[in-house]
mmCIF file of C-alpha atoms in Angstrom:
data_model
loop_
_atom_site.group_PDB
_atom_site.id
_atom_site.type_symbol
_atom_site.label_atom_id
_atom_site.label_comp_id
_atom_site.label_asym_id
_atom_site.label_seq_id
_atom_site.Cartn_x
_atom_site.Cartn_y
_atom_site.Cartn_z
ATOM 1 C CA MET I 23 2.572 -18.139 -40.957
ATOM 2 C CA LEU I 24 0.329 -15.364 -39.592
ATOM 3 C CA SER I 25 0.392 -13.609 -42.946
ATOM 4 C CA LYS I 26 -0.136 -16.809 -44.906
ATOM 5 C CA TYR I 27 -3.333 -17.660 -43.000
ATOM 6 C CA ASP I 28 -4.404 -14.026 -42.340
ATOM 7 C CA LYS I 29 -4.406 -14.570 -38.553
ATOM 8 C CA GLU I 30 -3.307 -12.755 -35.381
ATOM 9 C CA LEU I 31 -1.522 -14.159 -32.362
ATOM 10 C CA LEU I 32 -2.688 -13.253 -28.848
ATOM 11 C CA LEU I 33 -0.422 -13.920 -25.880
ATOM 12 C CA LEU I 34 -1.705 -13.733 -22.306
ATOM 13 C CA PHE I 35 0.872 -13.286 -19.547
ATOM 14 C CA ASN I 36 -0.007 -14.144 -15.960
ATOM 15 C CA LEU I 37 3.017 -13.363 -13.777
ATOM 16 C CA GLN I 38 3.321 -14.324 -10.126
ATOM 17 C CA ARG I 39 5.971 -12.894 -7.804
ATOM 18 C CA TYR I 40 6.751 -13.835 -4.217
ATOM 19 C CA GLU I 41 8.149 -11.142 -1.935
ATOM 20 C CA LYS I 42 9.756 -12.529 1.181
ATOM 21 C CA GLU I 43 9.766 -10.303 4.254
ATOM 22 C CA ILE I 44 13.249 -9.646 5.620
ATOM 23 C CA TYR I 45 12.598 -10.175 9.330
ATOM 24 C CA ARG I 46 9.958 -12.900 9.026
ATOM 25 C CA SER I 47 9.792 -16.292 7.419
ATOM 26 C CA SER I 48 6.594 -15.344 5.610
ATOM 27 C CA GLY I 49 5.957 -13.188 2.575
ATOM 28 C CA ARG I 50 3.284 -12.324 0.061
ATOM 29 C CA PHE I 51 2.432 -13.019 -3.545
ATOM 30 C CA SER I 52 1.660 -10.359 -6.126
ATOM 31 C CA TYR I 53 0.193 -10.950 -9.568
ATOM 32 C CA SER I 54 0.275 -9.109 -12.878
ATOM 33 C CA ILE I 55 -1.637 -9.760 -16.089
ATOM 34 C CA ALA I 56 -0.890 -8.422 -19.565
ATOM 35 C CA MET I 57 -1.711 -9.272 -23.161
ATOM 36 C CA VAL I 58 0.217 -8.872 -26.419
ATOM 37 C CA ARG I 59 -1.284 -8.970 -29.904
ATOM 38 C CA ILE I 60 0.882 -9.712 -32.949
ATOM 39 C CA ASP I 61 -0.799 -9.120 -36.295
ATOM 40 C CA LYS I 62 -0.033 -10.664 -39.672
ATOM 41 C CA ASP I 63 2.492 -7.869 -40.432
ATOM 42 C CA LEU I 64 4.288 -8.667 -37.132
ATOM 43 C CA LYS I 65 3.217 -5.393 -35.529
ATOM 44 C CA VAL I 66 3.115 -5.771 -31.761
ATOM 45 C CA GLU I 67 0.503 -4.164 -29.517
ATOM 46 C CA TYR I 68 0.764 -4.333 -25.720
ATOM 47 C CA PHE I 69 -2.283 -4.207 -23.438
ATOM 48 C CA LYS I 70 -1.532 -3.409 -19.814
ATOM 49 C CA GLY I 71 -3.534 -5.494 -17.385
ATOM 50 C CA HIS I 72 -4.158 -5.555 -13.658
ATOM 51 C CA VAL I 73 -1.413 -5.519 -11.046
ATOM 52 C CA ASN I 74 -1.901 -7.304 -7.716
ATOM 53 C CA CYS I 75 -5.083 -8.935 -8.920
ATOM 54 C CA SER I 76 -6.386 -12.044 -7.212
ATOM 55 C CA ASN I 77 -5.448 -15.321 -8.788
#
């Protein structure tokens, strides 16, 4: 379909992880962002984003 319409697909990943502290009932969240581009020939390109960025 990408080739047929001469288009690219962009995927944005926003990952959230919760890390619980062992000796406490609390924890903290960490975030990561990344992007992937898939062209009409199905070549994949990965773009590293921020880690522990604010949401």
